[in-house]
PDB file of C-alpha atoms and ligand atoms in Angstrom:
ATOM      1  CA  UNK A   1      -0.023  -0.064  -0.037  1.00 43.00           C
ATOM      2  CA  UNK A   2       2.909   2.410   0.939  1.00 48.00           C
ATOM      3  CA  UNK A   3       4.834   1.596  -1.893  1.00 49.00           C
ATOM      4  CA  UNK A   4       1.738   2.384  -4.096  1.00 50.00           C
ATOM      5  CA  UNK A   5       1.130   5.962  -2.323  1.00 49.00           C
ATOM      6  CA  UNK A   6       4.786   6.344  -3.042  1.00 48.00           C
ATOM      7  CA  UNK A   7       4.574   5.396  -6.782  1.00 50.00           C
ATOM      8  CA  UNK A   8       1.628   7.913  -7.314  1.00 51.00           C
ATOM      9  CA  UNK A   9       3.118  10.644  -5.393  1.00 49.00           C
ATOM     10  CA  UNK A  10       6.354  10.101  -7.823  1.00 46.00           C
ATOM     11  CA  UNK A  11       4.157   9.882 -11.088  1.00 49.00           C
ATOM     12  CA  UNK A  12       2.597  13.210  -9.768  1.00 49.00           C
ATOM     13  CA  UNK A  13       5.851  14.837  -9.188  1.00 46.00           C
ATOM     14  CA  UNK A  14       7.358  13.871 -12.609  1.00 45.00           C
ATOM     15  CA  UNK A  15       4.078  15.090 -14.400  1.00 47.00           C
ATOM     16  CA  UNK A  16       4.438  18.368 -12.548  1.00 44.00           C
ATOM     17  CA  UNK A  17       8.263  18.780 -13.394  1.00 43.00           C
ATOM     18  CA  UNK A  18       7.524  17.675 -17.017  1.00 46.00           C
ATOM     19  CA  UNK A  19       4.663  20.328 -17.525  1.00 44.00           C
ATOM     20  CA  UNK A  20       7.051  23.078 -15.598  1.00 44.00           C
ATOM     21  CA  UNK A  21       9.703  22.062 -18.195  1.00 42.00           C
ATOM     22  CA  UNK A  22       7.405  22.535 -21.301  1.00 42.00           C
ATOM     23  CA  UNK A  23       6.275  25.642 -19.996  1.00 40.00           C
ATOM     24  CA  UNK A  24       9.913  27.136 -19.682  1.00 41.00           C
ATOM     25  CA  UNK A  25      10.826  25.437 -23.422  1.00 40.00           C
ATOM     26  CA  UNK A  26       7.395  27.446 -24.646  1.00 39.00           C
ATOM     27  CA  UNK A  27       8.017  30.863 -23.264  1.00 42.00           C
ATOM     28  CA  UNK A  28      11.342  30.433 -24.320  1.00 46.00           C
ATOM     29  CA  UNK A  29      10.388  30.600 -28.112  1.00 46.00           C
ATOM     30  CA  UNK A  30       6.984  29.581 -28.261  1.00 47.00           C
ATOM     31  CA  UNK A  31       6.675  29.285 -32.052  1.00 54.00           C
ATOM     32  CA  UNK A  32      10.036  27.923 -32.574  1.00 60.00           C
ATOM     33  CA  UNK A  33       9.015  24.655 -30.493  1.00 59.00           C
ATOM     34  CA  UNK A  34       5.895  23.787 -32.626  1.00 69.00           C
ATOM     35  CA  UNK A  35       7.880  23.274 -36.211  1.00 91.00           C
ATOM     36  CA  UNK A  36       7.077  26.880 -37.242  1.00 96.00           C
ATOM     37  CA  UNK A  37       9.865  29.625 -37.176  1.00 97.00           C
ATOM     38  CA  UNK A  38       8.500  33.351 -37.466  1.00 98.00           C
ATOM     39  CA  UNK A  39      10.742  35.496 -39.484  1.00 98.00           C
ATOM     40  CA  UNK A  40      10.745  39.113 -38.946  1.00 98.00           C
ATOM     41  CA  UNK A  41      11.894  41.185 -41.994  1.00 98.00           C
ATOM     42  CA  UNK A  42      11.494  44.674 -43.532  1.00 97.00           C
ATOM     43  CA  UNK A  43      10.673  44.244 -47.043  1.00 97.00           C
ATOM     44  CA  UNK A  44      12.042  47.712 -48.241  1.00 97.00           C
ATOM     45  CA  UNK A  45      15.734  46.566 -49.173  1.00 98.00           C
ATOM     46  CA  UNK A  46      16.490  45.112 -52.316  1.00 97.00           C
ATOM     47  CA  UNK A  47      17.883  42.536 -53.427  1.00 98.00           C
ATOM     48  CA  UNK A  48      17.978  41.179 -49.985  1.00 98.00           C
ATOM     49  CA  UNK A  49      14.120  41.898 -49.007  1.00 98.00           C
ATOM     50  CA  UNK A  50      11.497  43.746 -51.126  1.00 98.00           C
ATOM     51  CA  UNK A  51       7.463  43.057 -51.623  1.00 97.00           C
ATOM     52  CA  UNK A  52       7.268  40.543 -54.796  1.00 96.00           C
ATOM     53  CA  UNK A  53       4.849  40.580 -57.545  1.00 96.00           C
ATOM     54  CA  UNK A  54       2.542  38.732 -55.623  1.00 96.00           C
ATOM     55  CA  UNK A  55       2.527  41.096 -52.807  1.00 96.00           C
ATOM     56  CA  UNK A  56       4.387  38.932 -50.613  1.00 96.00           C
ATOM     57  CA  UNK A  57       7.997  39.356 -48.985  1.00 97.00           C
ATOM     58  CA  UNK A  58      10.822  38.045 -51.768  1.00 98.00           C
ATOM     59  CA  UNK A  59      14.419  38.467 -52.153  1.00 98.00           C
ATOM     60  CA  UNK A  60      17.664  36.825 -51.268  1.00 98.00           C
ATOM     61  CA  UNK A  61      17.051  36.873 -47.676  1.00 98.00           C
ATOM     62  CA  UNK A  62      13.722  35.378 -47.971  1.00 98.00           C
ATOM     63  CA  UNK A  63      14.837  32.427 -50.152  1.00 98.00           C
ATOM     64  CA  UNK A  64      17.959  31.800 -47.771  1.00 98.00           C
ATOM     65  CA  UNK A  65      15.440  31.725 -44.625  1.00 98.00           C
ATOM     66  CA  UNK A  66      13.234  29.347 -46.834  1.00 98.00           C
ATOM     67  CA  UNK A  67      16.153  27.058 -47.662  1.00 98.00           C
ATOM     68  CA  UNK A  68      17.528  27.041 -44.076  1.00 98.00           C
ATOM     69  CA  UNK A  69      13.902  26.209 -42.900  1.00 98.00           C
ATOM     70  CA  UNK A  70      13.786  23.264 -45.327  1.00 97.00           C
ATOM     71  CA  UNK A  71      17.022  22.057 -44.049  1.00 97.00           C
ATOM     72  CA  UNK A  72      16.002  22.097 -40.207  1.00 97.00           C
ATOM     73  CA  UNK A  73      12.482  20.715 -41.058  1.00 96.00           C
ATOM     74  CA  UNK A  74      10.686  23.764 -39.903  1.00 97.00           C
ATOM     75  CA  UNK A  75       7.901  25.860 -41.825  1.00 97.00           C
ATOM     76  CA  UNK A  76       8.967  29.327 -42.439  1.00 98.00           C
ATOM     77  CA  UNK A  77       6.357  32.126 -42.035  1.00 98.00           C
ATOM     78  CA  UNK A  78       7.558  35.794 -43.032  1.00 98.00           C
ATOM     79  CA  UNK A  79       6.484  38.934 -41.337  1.00 98.00           C
ATOM     80  CA  UNK A  80       7.092  42.420 -42.954  1.00 97.00           C
ATOM     81  CA  UNK A  81       7.628  45.145 -39.898  1.00 97.00           C
ATOM     82  CA  UNK A  82       9.794  48.116 -39.373  1.00 96.00           C
ATOM     83  CA  UNK A  83      13.469  47.713 -39.541  1.00 97.00           C
ATOM     84  CA  UNK A  84      13.748  49.509 -36.327  1.00 95.00           C
ATOM     85  CA  UNK A  85      11.539  47.184 -33.935  1.00 95.00           C
ATOM     86  CA  UNK A  86      12.947  43.951 -35.628  1.00 98.00           C
ATOM     87  CA  UNK A  87      15.646  43.452 -32.514  1.00 98.00           C
ATOM     88  CA  UNK A  88      13.270  44.156 -29.781  1.00 97.00           C
ATOM     89  CA  UNK A  89      10.739  41.689 -31.239  1.00 98.00           C
ATOM     90  CA  UNK A  90      12.757  38.826 -31.341  1.00 98.00           C
ATOM     91  CA  UNK A  91      11.684  36.200 -28.448  1.00 94.00           C
ATOM     92  CA  UNK A  92       8.092  38.058 -28.651  1.00 95.00           C
ATOM     93  CA  UNK A  93       6.553  38.471 -31.877  1.00 96.00           C
ATOM     94  CA  UNK A  94       9.284  36.856 -34.005  1.00 98.00           C
ATOM     95  CA  UNK A  95      11.455  33.967 -33.405  1.00 97.00           C
ATOM     96  CA  UNK A  96      14.265  35.202 -35.652  1.00 98.00           C
ATOM     97  CA  UNK A  97      15.345  38.347 -38.037  1.00 98.00           C
ATOM     98  CA  UNK A  98      16.843  38.155 -41.191  1.00 98.00           C
ATOM     99  CA  UNK A  99      16.899  41.709 -42.917  1.00 98.00           C
ATOM    100  CA  UNK A 100      20.272  42.343 -44.136  1.00 98.00           C
ATOM    101  CA  UNK A 101      21.186  42.938 -40.745  1.00 98.00           C
ATOM    102  CA  UNK A 102      24.882  44.071 -39.716  1.00 98.00           C
ATOM    103  CA  UNK A 103      26.281  42.367 -36.446  1.00 98.00           C
ATOM    104  CA  UNK A 104      26.887  45.210 -34.119  1.00 98.00           C
ATOM    105  CA  UNK A 105      28.159  45.253 -30.508  1.00 98.00           C
ATOM    106  CA  UNK A 106      24.902  47.190 -29.692  1.00 97.00           C
ATOM    107  CA  UNK A 107      22.914  44.826 -30.946  1.00 98.00           C
ATOM    108  CA  UNK A 108      24.693  41.694 -29.391  1.00 98.00           C
ATOM    109  CA  UNK A 109      23.281  43.019 -26.109  1.00 97.00           C
ATOM    110  CA  UNK A 110      20.233  42.111 -26.848  1.00 97.00           C
ATOM    111  CA  UNK A 111      20.444  39.368 -29.723  1.00 98.00           C
ATOM    112  CA  UNK A 112      22.707  36.588 -30.910  1.00 98.00           C
ATOM    113  CA  UNK A 113      23.437  36.380 -34.352  1.00 98.00           C
ATOM    114  CA  UNK A 114      24.280  33.343 -36.474  1.00 98.00           C
ATOM    115  CA  UNK A 115      27.492  33.083 -38.612  1.00 98.00           C
ATOM    116  CA  UNK A 116      27.713  35.898 -41.037  1.00 98.00           C
ATOM    117  CA  UNK A 117      25.962  35.045 -44.497  1.00 98.00           C
ATOM    118  CA  UNK A 118      27.108  38.504 -46.210  1.00 98.00           C
ATOM    119  CA  UNK A 119      29.715  40.960 -46.584  1.00 98.00           C
ATOM    120  CA  UNK A 120      29.084  44.645 -47.361  1.00 97.00           C
ATOM    121  CA  UNK A 121      29.811  48.093 -46.727  1.00 98.00           C
ATOM    122  CA  UNK A 122      27.757  51.355 -46.770  1.00 98.00           C
ATOM    123  CA  UNK A 123      27.870  53.560 -49.913  1.00 98.00           C
ATOM    124  CA  UNK A 124      26.838  56.972 -50.627  1.00 98.00           C
ATOM    125  CA  UNK A 125      24.192  58.530 -53.051  1.00 98.00           C
ATOM    126  CA  UNK A 126      24.599  61.849 -54.434  1.00 98.00           C
ATOM    127  CA  UNK A 127      22.853  63.710 -57.098  1.00 98.00           C
ATOM    128  CA  UNK A 128      24.276  63.201 -60.347  1.00 97.00           C
ATOM    129  CA  UNK A 129      27.572  65.125 -60.896  1.00 93.00           C
ATOM    130  CA  UNK A 130      27.691  66.325 -57.035  1.00 96.00           C
ATOM    131  CA  UNK A 131      31.191  67.514 -56.025  1.00 95.00           C
ATOM    132  CA  UNK A 132      31.439  64.735 -52.739  1.00 97.00           C
ATOM    133  CA  UNK A 133      34.090  62.549 -53.074  1.00 97.00           C
ATOM    134  CA  UNK A 134      36.027  61.909 -49.934  1.00 97.00           C
ATOM    135  CA  UNK A 135      35.010  61.684 -45.957  1.00 97.00           C
ATOM    136  CA  UNK A 136      35.856  65.326 -45.610  1.00 98.00           C
ATOM    137  CA  UNK A 137      33.058  66.436 -48.173  1.00 98.00           C
ATOM    138  CA  UNK A 138      30.401  64.792 -45.786  1.00 98.00           C
ATOM    139  CA  UNK A 139      30.934  67.060 -43.197  1.00 98.00           C
ATOM    140  CA  UNK A 140      28.318  69.580 -42.513  1.00 98.00           C
ATOM    141  CA  UNK A 141      25.990  68.092 -45.191  1.00 98.00           C
ATOM    142  CA  UNK A 142      22.234  67.131 -44.742  1.00 98.00           C
ATOM    143  CA  UNK A 143      22.176  63.663 -44.950  1.00 98.00           C
ATOM    144  CA  UNK A 144      19.450  60.845 -45.316  1.00 98.00           C
ATOM    145  CA  UNK A 145      19.379  57.449 -43.745  1.00 98.00           C
ATOM    146  CA  UNK A 146      17.286  54.661 -42.924  1.00 97.00           C
ATOM    147  CA  UNK A 147      16.092  55.043 -39.125  1.00 96.00           C
ATOM    148  CA  UNK A 148      17.706  52.471 -36.990  1.00 97.00           C
ATOM    149  CA  UNK A 149      20.526  51.755 -39.496  1.00 98.00           C
ATOM    150  CA  UNK A 150      24.463  51.542 -39.233  1.00 98.00           C
ATOM    151  CA  UNK A 151      24.082  54.242 -42.128  1.00 98.00           C
ATOM    152  CA  UNK A 152      22.307  56.191 -39.433  1.00 98.00           C
ATOM    153  CA  UNK A 153      25.015  55.371 -36.964  1.00 98.00           C
ATOM    154  CA  UNK A 154      27.587  56.628 -39.368  1.00 98.00           C
ATOM    155  CA  UNK A 155      25.988  59.546 -40.274  1.00 98.00           C
ATOM    156  CA  UNK A 156      25.488  60.636 -36.675  1.00 98.00           C
ATOM    157  CA  UNK A 157      29.451  60.618 -36.021  1.00 98.00           C
ATOM    158  CA  UNK A 158      29.815  63.055 -39.267  1.00 98.00           C
ATOM    159  CA  UNK A 159      31.117  66.252 -38.057  1.00 98.00           C
ATOM    160  CA  UNK A 160      28.254  69.345 -38.869  1.00 98.00           C
ATOM    161  CA  UNK A 161      26.027  66.739 -40.383  1.00 98.00           C
ATOM    162  CA  UNK A 162      22.107  67.156 -39.673  1.00 98.00           C
ATOM    163  CA  UNK A 163      20.547  63.729 -40.271  1.00 98.00           C
ATOM    164  CA  UNK A 164      17.237  62.911 -41.345  1.00 98.00           C
ATOM    165  CA  UNK A 165      15.879  59.210 -40.786  1.00 98.00           C
ATOM    166  CA  UNK A 166      13.339  57.481 -42.843  1.00 97.00           C
ATOM    167  CA  UNK A 167      11.366  54.499 -42.345  1.00 94.00           C
ATOM    168  CA  UNK A 168      12.267  53.230 -45.748  1.00 94.00           C
ATOM    169  CA  UNK A 169      15.675  54.059 -47.437  1.00 96.00           C
ATOM    170  CA  UNK A 170      13.643  54.564 -50.788  1.00 97.00           C
ATOM    171  CA  UNK A 171      11.973  57.610 -49.041  1.00 97.00           C
ATOM    172  CA  UNK A 172      15.831  58.977 -48.215  1.00 98.00           C
ATOM    173  CA  UNK A 173      16.386  58.591 -51.979  1.00 98.00           C
ATOM    174  CA  UNK A 174      13.297  60.357 -53.076  1.00 98.00           C
ATOM    175  CA  UNK A 175      13.935  63.389 -50.672  1.00 98.00           C
ATOM    176  CA  UNK A 176      17.534  63.229 -52.446  1.00 98.00           C
ATOM    177  CA  UNK A 177      16.123  63.710 -55.790  1.00 98.00           C
ATOM    178  CA  UNK A 178      13.751  66.672 -54.515  1.00 97.00           C
ATOM    179  CA  UNK A 179      16.726  68.526 -52.672  1.00 97.00           C
ATOM    180  CA  UNK A 180      15.906  67.967 -49.003  1.00 98.00           C
ATOM    181  CA  UNK A 181      18.884  66.156 -48.464  1.00 98.00           C
ATOM    182  CA  UNK A 182      22.319  66.338 -49.774  1.00 98.00           C
ATOM    183  CA  UNK A 183      23.489  62.694 -50.140  1.00 98.00           C
ATOM    184  CA  UNK A 184      21.948  59.288 -48.520  1.00 98.00           C
ATOM    185  CA  UNK A 185      24.282  56.675 -46.709  1.00 98.00           C
ATOM    186  CA  UNK A 186      22.770  53.195 -47.290  1.00 98.00           C
ATOM    187  CA  UNK A 187      24.266  49.413 -47.649  1.00 98.00           C
ATOM    188  CA  UNK A 188      25.635  49.287 -51.085  1.00 98.00           C
ATOM    189  CA  UNK A 189      23.277  46.702 -52.822  1.00 98.00           C
ATOM    190  CA  UNK A 190      20.185  48.554 -52.178  1.00 98.00           C
ATOM    191  CA  UNK A 191      22.083  51.976 -52.974  1.00 98.00           C
ATOM    192  CA  UNK A 192      23.110  50.246 -56.794  1.00 97.00           C
ATOM    193  CA  UNK A 193      19.274  49.184 -56.949  1.00 97.00           C
ATOM    194  CA  UNK A 194      18.389  52.930 -56.248  1.00 97.00           C
ATOM    195  CA  UNK A 195      21.300  53.939 -58.599  1.00 97.00           C
ATOM    196  CA  UNK A 196      19.868  51.689 -61.316  1.00 97.00           C
ATOM    197  CA  UNK A 197      16.075  52.936 -60.514  1.00 96.00           C
ATOM    198  CA  UNK A 198      17.254  56.485 -60.505  1.00 97.00           C
ATOM    199  CA  UNK A 199      20.071  56.632 -62.788  1.00 97.00           C
ATOM    200  CA  UNK A 200      19.139  59.893 -64.719  1.00 97.00           C
ATOM    201  CA  UNK A 201      19.266  61.638 -61.018  1.00 98.00           C
ATOM    202  CA  UNK A 202      21.883  60.039 -58.746  1.00 98.00           C
ATOM    203  CA  UNK A 203      25.497  58.433 -58.639  1.00 98.00           C
ATOM    204  CA  UNK A 204      26.551  55.876 -56.354  1.00 98.00           C
ATOM    205  CA  UNK A 205      29.830  55.961 -54.738  1.00 98.00           C
ATOM    206  CA  UNK A 206      31.540  53.192 -52.658  1.00 96.00           C
ATOM    207  CA  UNK A 207      31.634  53.205 -49.096  1.00 96.00           C
ATOM    208  CA  UNK A 208      35.582  52.641 -49.421  1.00 94.00           C
ATOM    209  CA  UNK A 209      36.115  56.276 -50.610  1.00 96.00           C
ATOM    210  CA  UNK A 210      34.971  57.431 -47.293  1.00 98.00           C
ATOM    211  CA  UNK A 211      36.636  54.875 -45.384  1.00 97.00           C
ATOM    212  CA  UNK A 212      33.361  53.037 -44.062  1.00 97.00           C
ATOM    213  CA  UNK A 213      34.615  49.783 -42.589  1.00 97.00           C
ATOM    214  CA  UNK A 214      33.059  46.687 -43.819  1.00 98.00           C
ATOM    215  CA  UNK A 215      29.871  45.004 -42.152  1.00 98.00           C
ATOM    216  CA  UNK A 216      28.709  41.440 -42.014  1.00 98.00           C
ATOM    217  CA  UNK A 217      25.148  40.389 -42.474  1.00 98.00           C
ATOM    218  CA  UNK A 218      23.694  37.766 -40.428  1.00 98.00           C
ATOM    219  CA  UNK A 219      20.486  36.331 -38.954  1.00 98.00           C
ATOM    220  CA  UNK A 220      19.301  37.669 -35.670  1.00 98.00           C
ATOM    221  CA  UNK A 221      18.568  34.801 -32.835  1.00 98.00           C
ATOM    222  CA  UNK A 222      16.993  34.896 -29.615  1.00 97.00           C
ATOM    223  CA  UNK A 223      19.517  35.376 -26.857  1.00 97.00           C
ATOM    224  CA  UNK A 224      20.929  32.036 -25.323  1.00 96.00           C
ATOM    225  CA  UNK A 225      19.110  29.860 -27.713  1.00 96.00           C
ATOM    226  CA  UNK A 226      21.935  27.694 -28.899  1.00 96.00           C
ATOM    227  CA  UNK A 227      20.220  24.944 -30.131  1.00 96.00           C
ATOM    228  CA  UNK A 228      18.607  27.081 -32.927  1.00 96.00           C
ATOM    229  CA  UNK A 229      21.676  28.684 -33.392  1.00 97.00           C
ATOM    230  CA  UNK A 230      23.234  25.586 -33.795  1.00 98.00           C
ATOM    231  CA  UNK A 231      20.678  24.166 -36.472  1.00 97.00           C
ATOM    232  CA  UNK A 232      20.856  27.260 -38.109  1.00 98.00           C
ATOM    233  CA  UNK A 233      24.560  27.552 -38.564  1.00 98.00           C
ATOM    234  CA  UNK A 234      24.775  23.984 -39.880  1.00 98.00           C
ATOM    235  CA  UNK A 235      21.985  24.694 -42.464  1.00 98.00           C
ATOM    236  CA  UNK A 236      23.983  27.678 -43.734  1.00 98.00           C
ATOM    237  CA  UNK A 237      27.260  25.494 -43.904  1.00 98.00           C
ATOM    238  CA  UNK A 238      25.133  22.786 -45.798  1.00 98.00           C
ATOM    239  CA  UNK A 239      23.992  25.342 -48.102  1.00 98.00           C
ATOM    240  CA  UNK A 240      27.177  26.726 -49.051  1.00 98.00           C
ATOM    241  CA  UNK A 241      28.236  23.076 -49.454  1.00 98.00           C
ATOM    242  CA  UNK A 242      25.654  22.178 -51.597  1.00 97.00           C
ATOM    243  CA  UNK A 243      26.065  25.063 -54.005  1.00 98.00           C
ATOM    244  CA  UNK A 244      22.482  26.368 -52.941  1.00 98.00           C
ATOM    245  CA  UNK A 245      23.892  29.598 -51.215  1.00 98.00           C
ATOM    246  CA  UNK A 246      26.012  30.253 -54.563  1.00 98.00           C
ATOM    247  CA  UNK A 247      22.485  29.852 -56.636  1.00 98.00           C
ATOM    248  CA  UNK A 248      20.735  32.257 -54.689  1.00 98.00           C
ATOM    249  CA  UNK A 249      23.547  34.866 -55.132  1.00 98.00           C
ATOM    250  CA  UNK A 250      23.863  34.661 -58.619  1.00 97.00           C
ATOM    251  CA  UNK A 251      19.682  34.551 -58.627  1.00 97.00           C
ATOM    252  CA  UNK A 252      18.985  37.754 -56.422  1.00 97.00           C
ATOM    253  CA  UNK A 253      22.405  39.506 -55.893  1.00 96.00           C
ATOM    254  CA  UNK A 254      24.524  39.377 -59.085  1.00 83.00           C
ATOM    255  CA  UNK A 255      21.512  39.277 -61.773  1.00 59.00           C
TER     256      UNK A 255
HETATM  257  N1  LIG B   1      22.945  46.512 -42.727  1.00 77.17           N
HETATM  258  C1  LIG B   1      22.044  47.830 -42.260  1.00 77.17           C
HETATM  259  C2  LIG B   1      21.946  47.796 -40.577  1.00 77.17           C
HETATM  260  O1  LIG B   1      21.957  46.518 -40.112  1.00 77.17           O
HETATM  261  C3  LIG B   1      20.686  48.160 -42.767  1.00 77.17           C
HETATM  262  C4  LIG B   1      20.097  47.135 -42.711  1.00 77.17           C
HETATM  263  C5  LIG B   1      18.340  47.275 -43.205  1.00 77.17           C
HETATM  264  O2  LIG B   1      18.181  48.474 -43.438  1.00 77.17           O
HETATM  265  N2  LIG B   1      17.624  46.161 -43.437  1.00 77.17           N
HETATM  266  O3  LIG B   1      21.698  48.566 -40.017  1.00 77.17           O
END
């Protein structure tokens, strides 16, 4: 009889522990545990992410995260949101973010990053024929940037610059075209896309002319979720080895 009571009590304790365990896992990363990966992006950063003809987010990052999802056996659901709110939404509204996001020490206080999947640098978009060529020429200018980006952090450090931050980089370029700002600082690949789109109005100058440092894009992950980080890094490695990564680069970036 005593034995039976003990066994029942033990079973109850085990059940409670199991439930508590599940509770923790669920609050850790609720969606990521049930086979769906909710991915935040900002679909206004071509060629990495933009709204496709079908109205859904498309681009290199979107194709890459879907390929990663396939490798790790998870459904990928993409949520389009402001770039500026991606980092703070990780572990809440979204599980991870892929958004041409540069690894920075400041962001690393809040999130972890996967291995880097692309190297970039900021570029400077200027009105055609403008006499802007070196770092010194950027001093005291009106500079357009995208809100919360490394372009904004760089512009904020430029002596005498007055910085206007926009939710979408293209809005900064529109203000360049109507003379409200003197130049735009934005990552080189979107800069090239805008350069082609407005080829009669703007020139795109490489950031190396202005001593900008290289930047590394990575997927932002919930802090401390080493299991998910490991799976994503393995998948990235496999996609590089099996040629999928190179295929996506030539499909989306080097068209
Ligand atoms: N690479 C820049 C950053 O991480 C810009 C990214 C973006 O605008 N999507 O801040």
